[in-house]
């Protein structure tokens, strides 16, 4: 794997990397972070850190930051900081950096489960995350981990599914959609694309569409997100989607079927266009197999009818088979852990460019 696909940071000496070590896989996502360890830890948390708003909030929740679902539950007391945007660590402010630092530290602590161990692991990032951002992530990881390797998210999915050849993985996350061709080796940058039409894009568009159709309704992206997570579909709908929303404070029922359909369908042309470009990267004799082996992952793969619609839109390419993974929450993280345990630690450098080894 070249520098764009994987990088490694190492701070521990070989003697330090011995007993009491835990190997982990981490999927650090815009929306949620999953961590799994070889010791059986398996956790999913919202990628959010909450800081008490003022002295009164502090009396209720304490002065320490809160993480994940607990932070969301107690949001009235907290300033919430989502340290990742578009799949990568925000670089806008010191607060973002601090939140990313504390979130990763928290995740590593959870993986340690109270034991005094050193942690080595593989962390997933968007397929085409910039070198700068990977370095930023690794510089944070170094504070908590003895060894960390960064790999592209769809590659982790392919590794978990053992689909290493003649396969295309489409990982539809919150911040990014990552598409990656698997050709039997670690994918190179040219075999991957990342674009920003994931779940956050859908939430924003859905919120706008519903506000436009029903101007009195109080709509937020969070409300749109929960409607989407319950009802997202493309193509024919089995039934009308009617949801209860607040119209100038009063609850009322609204039909949002068309808005959900059109917004969810708006990500399909980009996915198909990129698939059409990427398929040409396979040898012509492998293209037929690869087109029968398209895998959808990430939370967006739960959009009903999506696999069938992608296959239908690409019918000119012959027989197309698109499937969705059964466990989009953990499949990437599980692949990272599998990679981390199957490749000996001293060979991680062969999967990616090593830096920080002399630190
Ligand atoms: N049933 C569903 N239908 C449509 N979208 C869903 C569904 N369930 C979850 N999602 C969306 O999937 C996204 C989260 O997916 P995932 O956990 O793969 O993202 P992530 O890894 O945090 O993001 P990224 O990979 O971009 O950093 C969110 O936008 C969420 O609202
Ligand atoms: Mg993801």
Coordinates of C-alpha atoms and ligand atoms in Angstrom, one line a residue:
X1 CA 0.0 0.0 0.0
X2 CA 1.4 3.4 -0.8
X3 CA 1.4 6.5 1.3
X4 CA -2.1 7.6 0.4
X5 CA -3.6 4.3 1.6
X6 CA -1.9 3.5 4.8
X7 CA 0.6 5.0 7.1
X8 CA 2.0 3.7 10.3
X9 CA 3.2 5.4 13.5
X10 CA 5.3 3.6 16.0
X11 CA 6.5 4.8 19.3
X12 CA 7.1 1.6 21.3
X13 CA 10.4 -0.2 21.2
X14 CA 10.3 -3.9 20.2
X15 CA 10.8 -4.9 23.9
X16 CA 8.0 -2.6 24.9
X17 CA 5.7 -4.3 22.4
X18 CA 5.4 -7.6 24.3
X19 CA 3.2 -8.9 27.1
X20 CA 0.1 -6.9 28.0
X21 CA -0.5 -5.8 24.5
X22 CA -4.0 -5.4 23.0
X23 CA -4.6 -5.5 19.3
X24 CA -7.6 -3.4 18.2
X25 CA -9.5 -2.3 15.1
X26 CA -11.0 1.1 15.1
X27 CA -13.5 2.6 12.6
X28 CA -13.3 6.3 13.4
X29 CA -16.4 7.6 11.5
X30 CA -18.0 11.0 11.1
X31 CA -21.1 9.7 12.8
X32 CA -20.0 6.8 14.9
X33 CA -16.9 5.1 16.0
X34 CA -16.6 1.4 16.3
X35 CA -13.9 -0.4 18.2
X36 CA -13.2 -4.1 18.5
X37 CA -10.3 -5.9 20.3
X38 CA -8.9 -9.4 20.1
X39 CA -9.8 -9.7 23.8
X40 CA -13.5 -9.5 22.8
X41 CA -14.3 -5.8 23.3
X42 CA -16.9 -4.7 20.8
X43 CA -18.3 -1.2 21.1
X44 CA -20.1 1.4 19.1
X45 CA -20.2 5.1 20.1
X46 CA -21.4 8.3 18.5
X47 CA -18.3 10.4 17.5
X48 CA -19.2 13.3 19.7
X49 CA -17.7 14.9 22.8
X50 CA -19.7 17.1 25.1
X51 CA -18.3 19.9 27.4
X52 CA -20.3 21.4 30.2
X53 CA -21.8 24.8 29.1
X54 CA -21.4 26.7 32.3
X55 CA -21.0 26.4 36.0
X56 CA -24.6 25.3 36.5
X57 CA -24.2 22.5 33.9
X58 CA -21.0 21.5 35.5
X59 CA -22.8 21.0 38.8
X60 CA -25.0 18.4 37.1
X61 CA -22.7 16.6 34.7
X62 CA -19.3 17.3 36.3
X63 CA -16.3 19.1 34.7
X64 CA -15.0 16.2 32.6
X65 CA -16.0 15.8 29.0
X66 CA -18.8 13.2 28.2
X67 CA -18.7 11.0 25.1
X68 CA -21.1 9.4 22.6
X69 CA -24.7 8.6 23.5
X70 CA -24.3 9.9 27.0
X71 CA -23.2 13.3 25.6
X72 CA -26.2 13.4 23.3
X73 CA -28.6 12.4 26.1
X74 CA -27.3 15.2 28.3
X75 CA -26.9 17.8 25.5
X76 CA -28.9 20.5 27.3
X77 CA -25.9 20.8 29.7
X78 CA -23.2 20.5 27.1
X79 CA -21.6 22.1 24.1
X80 CA -21.4 19.2 21.7
X81 CA -18.3 18.9 19.5
X82 CA -18.3 16.5 16.5
X83 CA -14.6 16.3 15.8
X84 CA -14.9 14.6 12.5
X85 CA -16.5 16.1 9.3
X86 CA -16.5 14.6 5.9
X87 CA -14.8 11.5 7.3
X88 CA -11.7 13.3 8.6
X89 CA -10.6 15.2 11.7
X90 CA -11.8 18.8 11.5
X91 CA -8.9 21.1 11.4
X92 CA -10.8 24.3 12.0
X93 CA -10.1 25.0 15.7
X94 CA -8.2 24.0 18.7
X95 CA -11.5 22.7 20.2
X96 CA -11.8 20.2 17.3
X97 CA -8.3 18.9 17.8
X98 CA -8.9 18.6 21.6
X99 CA -12.2 16.7 21.0
X100 CA -10.6 14.4 18.4
X101 CA -7.7 13.8 20.9
X102 CA -10.1 13.0 23.8
X103 CA -12.4 10.9 21.6
X104 CA -9.6 8.6 20.5
X105 CA -8.2 8.5 24.0
X106 CA -11.6 7.5 25.3
X107 CA -12.0 4.8 22.6
X108 CA -8.6 3.4 23.4
X109 CA -9.4 3.4 27.1
X110 CA -12.6 1.4 26.4
X111 CA -10.6 -1.1 24.4
X112 CA -8.2 -1.5 27.3
X113 CA -11.2 -2.3 29.6
X114 CA -9.4 -1.1 32.7
X115 CA -6.2 -3.2 32.1
X116 CA -2.7 -1.7 32.0
X117 CA -2.0 -2.7 28.4
X118 CA -0.4 -1.1 25.5
X119 CA -2.6 -0.8 22.4
X120 CA -1.6 -1.5 18.8
X121 CA -4.2 -1.1 16.1
X122 CA -5.5 -0.3 12.7
X123 CA -7.7 2.7 12.1
X124 CA -10.0 3.2 9.1
X125 CA -10.1 6.5 7.3
X126 CA -11.8 7.6 4.0
X127 CA -10.2 6.1 0.9
X128 CA -8.7 9.4 -0.3
X129 CA -8.1 11.2 3.0
X130 CA -5.3 13.6 2.6
X131 CA -1.8 12.8 3.8
X132 CA -2.0 15.8 6.1
X133 CA -5.1 14.5 7.8
X134 CA -3.8 11.0 8.2
X135 CA -0.6 12.4 9.7
X136 CA -2.8 14.5 12.1
X137 CA -4.7 11.4 13.1
X138 CA -1.5 9.4 13.6
X139 CA 0.0 12.1 15.7
X140 CA -3.0 11.9 18.0
X141 CA -2.9 8.1 18.0
X142 CA 0.7 8.2 19.1
X143 CA -0.3 9.7 22.4
X144 CA -2.4 6.6 23.2
X145 CA -1.1 3.7 21.1
X146 CA 2.2 2.0 20.8
X147 CA 1.6 1.3 17.1
X148 CA -1.1 2.6 14.7
X149 CA -1.7 2.0 11.1
X150 CA -4.2 3.9 9.0
X151 CA -6.0 2.1 6.2
X152 CA -8.8 3.0 3.8
X153 CA -12.3 2.1 5.1
X154 CA -13.6 0.2 2.1
X155 CA -10.4 -1.9 2.1
X156 CA -11.1 -2.9 5.7
X157 CA -14.6 -4.0 4.6
X158 CA -13.2 -6.0 1.7
X159 CA -10.7 -7.6 4.0
X160 CA -13.4 -8.7 6.5
X161 CA -15.5 -10.2 3.8
X162 CA -12.5 -11.9 2.2
X163 CA -13.3 -10.3 -1.1
X164 CA -9.8 -9.3 -2.0
X165 CA -10.1 -9.8 -5.8
X166 CA -12.6 -8.8 -8.5
X167 CA -14.8 -6.9 -6.1
X168 CA -15.9 -3.3 -5.6
X169 CA -16.8 -2.0 -2.2
X170 CA -19.1 1.1 -1.8
X171 CA -19.0 2.4 1.8
X172 CA -21.8 4.9 2.3
X173 CA -20.9 6.7 5.5
X174 CA -22.2 9.8 7.1
X175 CA -19.5 12.2 5.8
X176 CA -18.3 10.3 2.7
X177 CA -19.0 7.7 0.1
X178 CA -15.9 5.7 -0.5
X179 CA -15.6 3.3 -3.4
X180 CA -12.7 0.9 -3.8
X181 CA -11.7 -1.7 -6.4
X182 CA -10.2 -4.8 -5.0
X183 CA -7.7 -6.5 -7.4
X184 CA -5.9 -9.0 -5.2
X185 CA -3.5 -6.5 -3.6
X186 CA -3.7 -3.5 -1.3
X187 CA -5.6 -0.9 -3.4
X188 CA -3.7 2.1 -4.8
X189 CA -5.2 5.6 -4.8
X190 CA -6.1 5.3 -8.5
X191 CA -8.5 2.4 -7.6
X192 CA -10.4 4.4 -5.1
X193 CA -12.6 7.5 -4.9
X194 CA -14.1 9.5 -2.0
X195 CA -17.0 12.0 -2.5
X196 CA -19.1 13.9 0.0
X197 CA -22.7 12.6 -0.6
X198 CA -23.1 10.4 2.4
X199 CA -25.8 10.5 5.2
X200 CA -25.1 14.1 6.3
X201 CA -25.7 15.3 2.7
X202 CA -29.0 13.4 2.7
X203 CA -30.1 14.8 6.1
X204 CA -29.4 18.4 4.9
X205 CA -31.3 17.9 1.7
X206 CA -34.2 16.1 3.4
X207 CA -34.5 18.8 6.0
X208 CA -34.6 21.5 3.2
X209 CA -37.1 19.5 1.1
X210 CA -39.5 19.0 4.0
X211 CA -39.3 22.7 5.0
X212 CA -39.9 23.8 1.4
X213 CA -43.0 21.5 1.1
X214 CA -44.4 22.3 4.6
X215 CA -43.2 25.8 5.5
X216 CA -44.7 25.9 9.0
X217 CA -42.9 22.7 10.1
X218 CA -40.0 23.0 12.5
X219 CA -37.3 20.9 10.9
X220 CA -33.7 20.2 11.9
X221 CA -31.1 18.0 10.3
X222 CA -31.3 15.8 13.4
X223 CA -35.1 15.3 12.9
X224 CA -34.4 14.6 9.2
X225 CA -31.8 12.1 10.1
X226 CA -34.1 10.1 12.3
X227 CA -36.8 10.1 9.6
X228 CA -34.2 8.9 7.2
X229 CA -32.9 6.1 9.4
X230 CA -36.4 4.8 9.8
X231 CA -37.8 5.2 6.3
X232 CA -35.0 5.7 3.8
X233 CA -35.8 4.1 0.4
X234 CA -35.4 4.5 -3.3
X235 CA -37.6 3.2 -6.1
X236 CA -41.1 2.1 -5.4
X237 CA -42.3 2.6 -1.8
X238 CA -44.2 -0.2 -0.2
X239 CA -46.4 2.3 1.7
X240 CA -46.7 6.1 2.2
X241 CA -44.3 7.6 4.7
X242 CA -46.3 9.7 7.1
X243 CA -44.5 11.2 10.1
X244 CA -45.5 13.4 13.0
X245 CA -43.8 16.7 13.0
X246 CA -44.4 20.0 14.9
X247 CA -46.3 22.6 12.9
X248 CA -45.8 25.9 14.7
X249 CA -45.5 23.9 17.9
X250 CA -48.5 21.6 17.4
X251 CA -48.0 18.0 16.4
X252 CA -49.5 17.0 13.0
X253 CA -49.0 14.3 10.4
X254 CA -47.1 14.9 7.2
X255 CA -46.6 12.8 4.1
X256 CA -42.9 12.9 3.3
X257 CA -42.7 9.9 0.9
X258 CA -41.7 11.9 -2.2
X259 CA -39.1 13.9 -0.3
X260 CA -37.4 10.8 1.1
X261 CA -37.4 9.1 -2.3
X262 CA -36.0 12.0 -4.3
X263 CA -33.3 12.9 -1.7
X264 CA -32.2 9.3 -1.3
X265 CA -32.2 8.8 -5.1
X266 CA -30.1 11.9 -5.5
X267 CA -26.9 10.0 -4.4
X268 CA -27.4 7.2 -7.0
X269 CA -26.1 8.9 -10.1
X270 CA -22.8 9.8 -8.5
X271 CA -22.3 6.3 -7.2
X272 CA -23.1 4.8 -10.7
X273 CA -20.8 7.3 -12.4
X274 CA -17.9 6.5 -10.2
X275 CA -18.6 2.7 -10.5
X276 CA -18.5 3.2 -14.3
X277 CA -15.2 4.9 -14.2
X278 CA -13.7 2.5 -11.7
X279 CA -14.8 -0.6 -13.6
X280 CA -12.4 0.4 -16.4
X281 CA -9.5 0.1 -13.9
X282 CA -10.0 -3.7 -13.9
X283 CA -8.5 -5.9 -16.7
X284 CA -11.2 -6.4 -19.3
X285 CA -11.3 -10.1 -18.6
X286 CA -12.0 -9.4 -14.9
X287 CA -14.7 -6.7 -15.4
X288 CA -17.6 -9.2 -15.7
X289 CA -16.7 -10.8 -12.4
X290 CA -16.2 -7.5 -10.6
X291 CA -19.6 -6.2 -11.8
X292 CA -21.2 -9.3 -10.2
X293 CA -19.4 -8.5 -7.0
X294 CA -20.4 -5.0 -5.9
X295 CA -20.8 -4.7 -2.1
X296 CA -22.6 -1.9 -0.3
X297 CA -21.4 -1.1 3.3
X298 CA -21.7 1.8 5.7
X299 CA -25.0 3.0 7.3
X300 CA -26.2 4.3 3.9
X301 CA -26.3 0.7 2.6
X302 CA -29.5 0.3 4.7
X303 CA -31.4 2.5 2.3
X304 CA -34.1 0.2 1.0
X305 CA -34.0 -0.6 -2.7
X306 CA -30.5 0.9 -3.2
X307 CA -28.7 -2.2 -4.3
X308 CA -31.4 -3.0 -6.9
X309 CA -31.5 0.6 -8.2
X310 CA -27.7 0.7 -8.7
X311 CA -27.9 -2.7 -10.6
X312 CA -30.8 -1.4 -12.7
X313 CA -29.0 1.8 -13.6
X314 CA -26.0 0.0 -14.8
X315 CA -27.8 -2.7 -16.8
X316 CA -25.9 -1.7 -20.0
X317 CA -22.8 -3.2 -18.4
X318 CA -24.3 -6.7 -18.5
X319 CA -25.1 -8.8 -15.5
X320 CA -24.7 -6.7 -12.3
X321 CA -25.0 -8.1 -8.8
X322 CA -25.1 -5.6 -5.9
X323 CA -25.4 -6.8 -2.3
X324 CA -25.5 -5.0 1.0
X325 CA -23.5 -6.3 4.0
X326 CA -25.5 -7.6 6.9
X327 CA -23.6 -5.7 9.6
X328 CA -22.7 -2.3 8.4
X329 CA -22.0 -1.0 11.9
X330 CA -19.1 -3.3 12.6
X331 CA -17.9 -4.8 9.3
X332 CA -15.2 -2.2 8.7
X333 CA -13.9 -2.3 12.3
X334 CA -14.0 -6.1 12.3
X335 CA -11.9 -6.0 9.1
X336 CA -9.4 -3.7 10.7
X337 CA -9.1 -6.0 13.6
X338 CA -8.7 -9.0 11.3
X339 CA -6.0 -7.3 9.3
X340 CA -4.3 -6.2 12.6
X341 CA -4.2 -9.8 14.0
X342 CA -3.5 -11.6 10.7
X343 CA -0.5 -9.5 9.6
X344 CA 2.3 -9.8 12.1
X345 CA 3.1 -6.5 13.9
X346 CA 6.6 -6.3 12.5
X347 CA 5.2 -6.5 9.0
X348 CA 2.6 -3.7 9.3
X349 CA 5.3 -1.5 7.7
X350 CA 4.9 -3.5 4.5
X351 CA 1.2 -2.6 4.3
X352 CA 1.9 1.1 4.5
X353 CA 4.5 3.8 4.7
X354 CA 6.0 3.9 8.2
X355 CA 6.7 7.1 9.9
X356 CA 7.5 8.1 13.4
X357 CA 9.5 4.9 13.9
X358 CA 12.4 6.8 15.3
X359 CA 10.4 9.0 17.7
Ligands
LIG1 N1 -31.6 2.7 7.9 C1 -30.8 3.7 7.4 N2 -31.1 4.2 6.2 C2 -30.3 5.2 5.7 N3 -29.2 5.7 6.3 C3 -28.9 5.2 7.5 C4 -29.6 4.2 8.1 N4 -29.1 3.9 9.3 C5 -28.0 4.7 9.5 N5 -27.9 5.5 8.4 C6 -27.0 6.6 8.2 O1 -25.7 6.1 8.0 C7 -24.7 7.1 8.4 C8 -23.8 6.4 9.3 O2 -23.1 5.4 8.6 P1 -21.7 5.0 9.1 O3 -21.7 4.6 10.5 O4 -21.2 4.0 8.1 O5 -20.9 6.4 8.9 P2 -19.5 6.8 9.5 O6 -18.6 5.7 9.4 O7 -19.6 7.4 10.9 O8 -19.1 8.0 8.5 P3 -17.9 8.2 7.5 O9 -17.4 6.8 7.1 O10 -18.3 9.0 6.4 O11 -16.8 8.8 8.4 C9 -25.5 8.2 9.1 O12 -25.7 9.2 8.2 C10 -26.8 7.5 9.4 O13 -27.8 8.4 9.5
LIG2 MG1 -17.3 5.0 7.9

